[in-house]
Amino acid sequence: MALYFSDKRLSDIEKKVVEGIRLSFADAALLYESSDLTGVGQLADMVRRKKHGKKAFFIYNQHLNYSNVCRNRCVFCAYARDDGENGAYTYSLDDVRKRLLEKIDEPIREIHMVGGLNPKLDFDYYIGLLKVIKEVRPDAVIKAFTAVEIDYLSNISGLSINDVIAKLKEAGLSMMPGGGAEVMSERVWKELFPKKIGGKRWLEIIEAVHKAGITTNATMLYGHIETMEERINHLIQLRELQDRTGGFSAFIPLAFHSQNTKLSKLPETNGIDDLKTVAVSRLMLDNFDHIKAYWVMLGEKTAQIALSFGADDLDGTIMEEKITHMAGASSPKGLTRQSLENLIVSAGFTPVERDSFYNAVSEIKGGC
Ligand code: V47
Ligand code: SF4
C-alpha cells in the first residue's frame, strides 16, 4: 500500500526505498528540508520494520569513564579538564576494579569505556584497564576506546596502528564504540576539535580496526555549527566505508548539549531535528544493521518516539553517564531493565535484550 505524503516529493523517495535503490545526497537534502515529518518517519519506519520487524533492542551495560583529563579540549566538550584543574579526575586501576565490583551482582553484559587523552597515562595503563575488567567480569564484552585513542596510543607507544589494535585485542578488547568522528568536515574540525584527529584519519583507523576483525559503531555529533550538507556528507562517508569493510554495527546520532561548553549560547536540538536525523540516518545508511536512539542524549520520550522513526535500539542501562550530563542533559544517569522494557512496550514494540553483537538474550512479548 502506498504511503500518504503531504509533501508529494517524498513519493519518488518511497519508490527508491521500495525498490532498494540507494538514496543520493539530493534525496537526503530533500528529506531534511521536507516539512512532512510523518512522511519522512514512515519511510524510515518501512526500512526499520523490514530489517527488524517490531523488535527494539537494548543491552544491560555499564559505562566507565576512567579520566576526564584531556589534552584535546574540544570546543563542544563539557567533560574534559586540564590536569590539576577543579573537577579533574583519573581512576587508578584499583578505582576501576572498585567501580566494577560495586555492580557485580547485576547481570551486566557489556562494559562501555572511554575517556580523555590524559598525558600522564601510558600505554600499560590502557592495557591494565582491559585486564582489570577481564579479571573482574570475565564474561562481559569490552567495548572501549575510539579511533582517537588508537591514534594516540600509537603516538605514545611508538607502535604501529595495527600493533596497537593487536595488543588491545589480546588484552580483552572486543568491540569499539562510535565516538570521535564528530562531523567529518574540515571546516568543523578546524573550528571545534583541531587537536583531535580529523575525519580522514578517523576513517583510516576504523578501516584498520575492522580489518583486524573488531566491529565498531559510528556516531555523528549534530546540532552545533554543522550544516545539513556536512551532516549528509558525514553519512555518505560512513556508508562508503561500510561498503568496503562491513565492520560497522550501529550508527548513533548524538544530539549536542551545550551547557558548560564554549558553545553554551547555542540552543538545544529540537524534537523535529532529532527525529528527522534518526530517520535520515536510517534511510541513508542502508548498509548499517542498526540505528540507535541514545536515550541519554535524546531524553527518554524522544528516544521512545524515535523507535517509529527508524531506530531499533535504545542502547542500555548505562548505570552512570558523565559526558552528556556534564553538558546539561536532564535524562537520568541510568535506567533499569524494567524502565527500558516499559519504554519499548508502550511505544508498540517488542523489547529484546541483546548482547554486544545483537544476539538476543531474551525477548519479551508485548507491543501491538
Ligand atoms: O565522541 C562530547 C560526544 C561522544 C558532547 O558506540 C557530546 O554505542 C553531546 O560516542 N553533547 C562520546 N555529545 C559518546 C559516544 C557514544 C555514546 C553512546 C553509545 C555509543 C556507542 C557511543 O560524545 C564524543 C562526542 O561526539 N560529545 N561532548 C556534548 N556536549
Ligand atoms: Fe577530550 Fe573527547 Fe572531550 Fe574531545 S570530546 S575534549 S577528545 S574527552
PDB file of N, CA and C and ligand atoms in Angstrom, residues 63 76-78 112 114 143 146 176-182 196 217-219 221 252 254-258 261 292 294 297 315 323-324 327, ligand 1:
ATOM      1  N   HIS A  63      28.687   1.960  31.812  1.00  0.00           N
ATOM      2  CA  HIS A  63      29.670   2.899  31.256  1.00  0.00           C
ATOM      3  C   HIS A  63      30.759   3.161  32.284  1.00  0.00           C
ATOM      4  N   PHE A  76      33.298  21.648  22.002  1.00  0.00           N
ATOM      5  CA  PHE A  76      31.939  21.211  22.374  1.00  0.00           C
ATOM      6  C   PHE A  76      31.903  20.355  23.632  1.00  0.00           C
ATOM      7  N   CYS A  77      33.045  20.162  24.292  1.00  0.00           N
ATOM      8  CA  CYS A  77      33.097  19.174  25.376  1.00  0.00           C
ATOM      9  C   CYS A  77      33.040  19.833  26.748  1.00  0.00           C
ATOM     10  N   ALA A  78      32.090  19.406  27.571  1.00  0.00           N
ATOM     11  CA  ALA A  78      31.972  19.934  28.931  1.00  0.00           C
ATOM     12  C   ALA A  78      32.626  18.994  29.935  1.00  0.00           C
ATOM     13  N   HIS A 112      31.214  -0.377  28.563  1.00  0.00           N
ATOM     14  CA  HIS A 112      31.483   0.648  27.541  1.00  0.00           C
ATOM     15  C   HIS A 112      32.445   1.641  28.188  1.00  0.00           C
ATOM     16  N   VAL A 114      35.311   4.734  27.719  1.00  0.00           N
ATOM     17  CA  VAL A 114      36.101   5.753  27.002  1.00  0.00           C
ATOM     18  C   VAL A 114      36.558   6.807  28.010  1.00  0.00           C
ATOM     19  N   LYS A 143      33.689  -3.040  25.225  1.00  0.00           N
ATOM     20  CA  LYS A 143      33.552  -2.138  24.067  1.00  0.00           C
ATOM     21  C   LYS A 143      34.225  -0.843  24.501  1.00  0.00           C
ATOM     22  N   THR A 146      38.231   4.657  21.055  1.00  0.00           N
ATOM     23  CA  THR A 146      37.776   5.055  19.723  1.00  0.00           C
ATOM     24  C   THR A 146      39.026   5.203  18.847  1.00  0.00           C
ATOM     25  N   MET A 176      34.465  -1.653  19.545  1.00  0.00           N
ATOM     26  CA  MET A 176      34.724  -0.233  19.828  1.00  0.00           C
ATOM     27  C   MET A 176      33.478   0.614  19.632  1.00  0.00           C
ATOM     28  N   PRO A 177      33.252   1.568  20.540  1.00  0.00           N
ATOM     29  CA  PRO A 177      32.120   2.487  20.358  1.00  0.00           C
ATOM     30  C   PRO A 177      32.381   3.435  19.186  1.00  0.00           C
ATOM     31  N   GLY A 178      31.385   4.255  18.894  1.00  0.00           N
ATOM     32  CA  GLY A 178      31.466   5.019  17.645  1.00  0.00           C
ATOM     33  C   GLY A 178      31.931   6.454  17.769  1.00  0.00           C
ATOM     34  N   GLY A 179      32.426   6.861  18.916  1.00  0.00           N
ATOM     35  CA  GLY A 179      32.741   8.282  19.117  1.00  0.00           C
ATOM     36  C   GLY A 179      33.971   8.753  18.354  1.00  0.00           C
ATOM     37  N   GLY A 180      34.170  10.065  18.416  1.00  0.00           N
ATOM     38  CA  GLY A 180      35.418  10.642  17.925  1.00  0.00           C
ATOM     39  C   GLY A 180      35.372  11.231  16.533  1.00  0.00           C
ATOM     40  N   ALA A 181      34.398  10.808  15.710  1.00  0.00           N
ATOM     41  CA  ALA A 181      34.360  11.331  14.331  1.00  0.00           C
ATOM     42  C   ALA A 181      33.688  12.698  14.298  1.00  0.00           C
ATOM     43  N   GLU A 182      32.805  12.927  15.260  1.00  0.00           N
ATOM     44  CA  GLU A 182      32.023  14.179  15.369  1.00  0.00           C
ATOM     45  C   GLU A 182      31.269  14.447  14.069  1.00  0.00           C
ATOM     46  N   LYS A 196      42.202  17.133  17.843  1.00  0.00           N
ATOM     47  CA  LYS A 196      41.830  15.718  17.719  1.00  0.00           C
ATOM     48  C   LYS A 196      41.995  15.308  16.256  1.00  0.00           C
ATOM     49  N   ASN A 217      31.013   0.882  16.267  1.00  0.00           N
ATOM     50  CA  ASN A 217      29.852   1.697  15.917  1.00  0.00           C
ATOM     51  C   ASN A 217      30.345   2.967  15.242  1.00  0.00           C
ATOM     52  N   ALA A 218      29.414   3.803  14.822  1.00  0.00           N
ATOM     53  CA  ALA A 218      29.764   5.116  14.277  1.00  0.00           C
ATOM     54  C   ALA A 218      28.760   6.113  14.850  1.00  0.00           C
ATOM     55  N   THR A 219      29.206   7.344  15.055  1.00  0.00           N
ATOM     56  CA  THR A 219      28.303   8.373  15.581  1.00  0.00           C
ATOM     57  C   THR A 219      28.390   9.622  14.707  1.00  0.00           C
ATOM     58  N   LEU A 221      27.940  13.796  15.808  1.00  0.00           N
ATOM     59  CA  LEU A 221      27.533  14.827  16.773  1.00  0.00           C
ATOM     60  C   LEU A 221      26.869  15.958  15.988  1.00  0.00           C
ATOM     61  N   ILE A 252      24.837   5.921  15.624  1.00  0.00           N
ATOM     62  CA  ILE A 252      24.175   6.649  16.709  1.00  0.00           C
ATOM     63  C   ILE A 252      24.289   8.147  16.477  1.00  0.00           C
ATOM     64  N   LEU A 254      24.263  11.721  17.752  1.00  0.00           N
ATOM     65  CA  LEU A 254      24.417  12.262  19.110  1.00  0.00           C
ATOM     66  C   LEU A 254      23.971  13.727  19.124  1.00  0.00           C
ATOM     67  N   ALA A 255      22.928  13.998  19.878  1.00  0.00           N
ATOM     68  CA  ALA A 255      22.381  15.366  19.944  1.00  0.00           C
ATOM     69  C   ALA A 255      23.262  16.225  20.844  1.00  0.00           C
ATOM     70  N   PHE A 256      23.749  17.318  20.305  1.00  0.00           N
ATOM     71  CA  PHE A 256      24.663  18.188  21.066  1.00  0.00           C
ATOM     72  C   PHE A 256      23.976  18.839  22.263  1.00  0.00           C
ATOM     73  N   HIS A 257      24.685  18.834  23.400  1.00  0.00           N
ATOM     74  CA  HIS A 257      24.245  19.542  24.618  1.00  0.00           C
ATOM     75  C   HIS A 257      25.268  20.626  24.902  1.00  0.00           C
ATOM     76  N   SER A 258      24.803  21.853  25.009  1.00  0.00           N
ATOM     77  CA  SER A 258      25.767  22.959  25.016  1.00  0.00           C
ATOM     78  C   SER A 258      26.156  23.496  26.402  1.00  0.00           C
ATOM     79  N   THR A 261      29.779  24.426  28.026  1.00  0.00           N
ATOM     80  CA  THR A 261      30.772  24.376  26.942  1.00  0.00           C
ATOM     81  C   THR A 261      30.963  25.807  26.417  1.00  0.00           C
ATOM     82  N   LYS A 292      20.744   3.519  16.569  1.00  0.00           N
ATOM     83  CA  LYS A 292      20.441   3.657  17.999  1.00  0.00           C
ATOM     84  C   LYS A 292      19.818   5.001  18.300  1.00  0.00           C
ATOM     85  N   TYR A 294      19.852   7.052  21.262  1.00  0.00           N
ATOM     86  CA  TYR A 294      20.591   7.074  22.535  1.00  0.00           C
ATOM     87  C   TYR A 294      19.796   7.917  23.536  1.00  0.00           C
ATOM     88  N   MET A 297      21.051  11.185  25.416  1.00  0.00           N
ATOM     89  CA  MET A 297      21.128  12.488  24.755  1.00  0.00           C
ATOM     90  C   MET A 297      19.776  12.966  24.232  1.00  0.00           C
ATOM     91  N   ASP A 315      20.078   1.602  23.210  1.00  0.00           N
ATOM     92  CA  ASP A 315      21.303   1.463  23.998  1.00  0.00           C
ATOM     93  C   ASP A 315      20.980   0.669  25.249  1.00  0.00           C
ATOM     94  N   ILE A 323      29.572  12.193  30.238  1.00  0.00           N
ATOM     95  CA  ILE A 323      29.901  13.148  29.164  1.00  0.00           C
ATOM     96  C   ILE A 323      28.732  14.091  28.857  1.00  0.00           C
ATOM     97  N   THR A 324      27.530  13.535  28.717  1.00  0.00           N
ATOM     98  CA  THR A 324      26.382  14.379  28.363  1.00  0.00           C
ATOM     99  C   THR A 324      25.824  15.084  29.596  1.00  0.00           C
ATOM    100  N   ALA A 327      27.292  18.245  30.337  1.00  0.00           N
ATOM    101  CA  ALA A 327      26.871  19.270  29.356  1.00  0.00           C
ATOM    102  C   ALA A 327      25.386  19.580  29.501  1.00  0.00           C
TER     103      ALA A 327
HETATM  104  O1  V47 B   1      32.828  11.425  20.781  1.00  0.00           O
HETATM  105  C1  V47 B   1      31.075  15.190  23.575  1.00  0.00           C
HETATM  106  C2  V47 B   1      30.121  13.326  22.149  1.00  0.00           C
HETATM  107  C3  V47 B   1      30.878  11.193  22.231  1.00  0.00           C
HETATM  108  C4  V47 B   1      29.269  16.315  23.919  1.00  0.00           C
HETATM  109  O2  V47 B   1      29.063   3.496  20.208  1.00  0.00           O
HETATM  110  C5  V47 B   1      28.936  15.177  23.191  1.00  0.00           C
HETATM  111  O3  V47 B   1      27.453   2.605  21.345  1.00  0.00           O
HETATM  112  C6  V47 B   1      26.714  15.812  23.153  1.00  0.00           C
HETATM  113  O4  V47 B   1      30.479   8.128  21.308  1.00  0.00           O
HETATM  114  N1  V47 B   1      26.969  16.941  23.827  1.00  0.00           N
HETATM  115  C7  V47 B   1      31.072  10.031  23.163  1.00  0.00           C
HETATM  116  N2  V47 B   1      27.679  14.912  22.807  1.00  0.00           N
HETATM  117  C8  V47 B   1      29.805   9.214  23.278  1.00  0.00           C
HETATM  118  C9  V47 B   1      29.728   8.136  22.244  1.00  0.00           C
HETATM  119  C10 V47 B   1      28.728   7.050  22.374  1.00  0.00           C
HETATM  120  C11 V47 B   1      27.652   7.196  23.230  1.00  0.00           C
HETATM  121  C12 V47 B   1      26.739   6.136  23.345  1.00  0.00           C
HETATM  122  C13 V47 B   1      26.892   4.978  22.638  1.00  0.00           C
HETATM  123  C14 V47 B   1      27.980   4.853  21.789  1.00  0.00           C
HETATM  124  C15 V47 B   1      28.183   3.569  21.062  1.00  0.00           C
HETATM  125  C16 V47 B   1      28.902   5.885  21.638  1.00  0.00           C
HETATM  126  O5  V47 B   1      30.074  12.149  22.893  1.00  0.00           O
HETATM  127  C17 V47 B   1      32.060  12.008  21.802  1.00  0.00           C
HETATM  128  C18 V47 B   1      31.382  13.255  21.306  1.00  0.00           C
HETATM  129  O6  V47 B   1      30.973  13.092  19.984  1.00  0.00           O
HETATM  130  N3  V47 B   1      30.078  14.520  22.982  1.00  0.00           N
HETATM  131  N4  V47 B   1      30.582  16.300  24.154  1.00  0.00           N
HETATM  132  C19 V47 B   1      28.214  17.232  24.235  1.00  0.00           C
HETATM  133  N5  V47 B   1      28.484  18.363  24.902  1.00  0.00           N
END
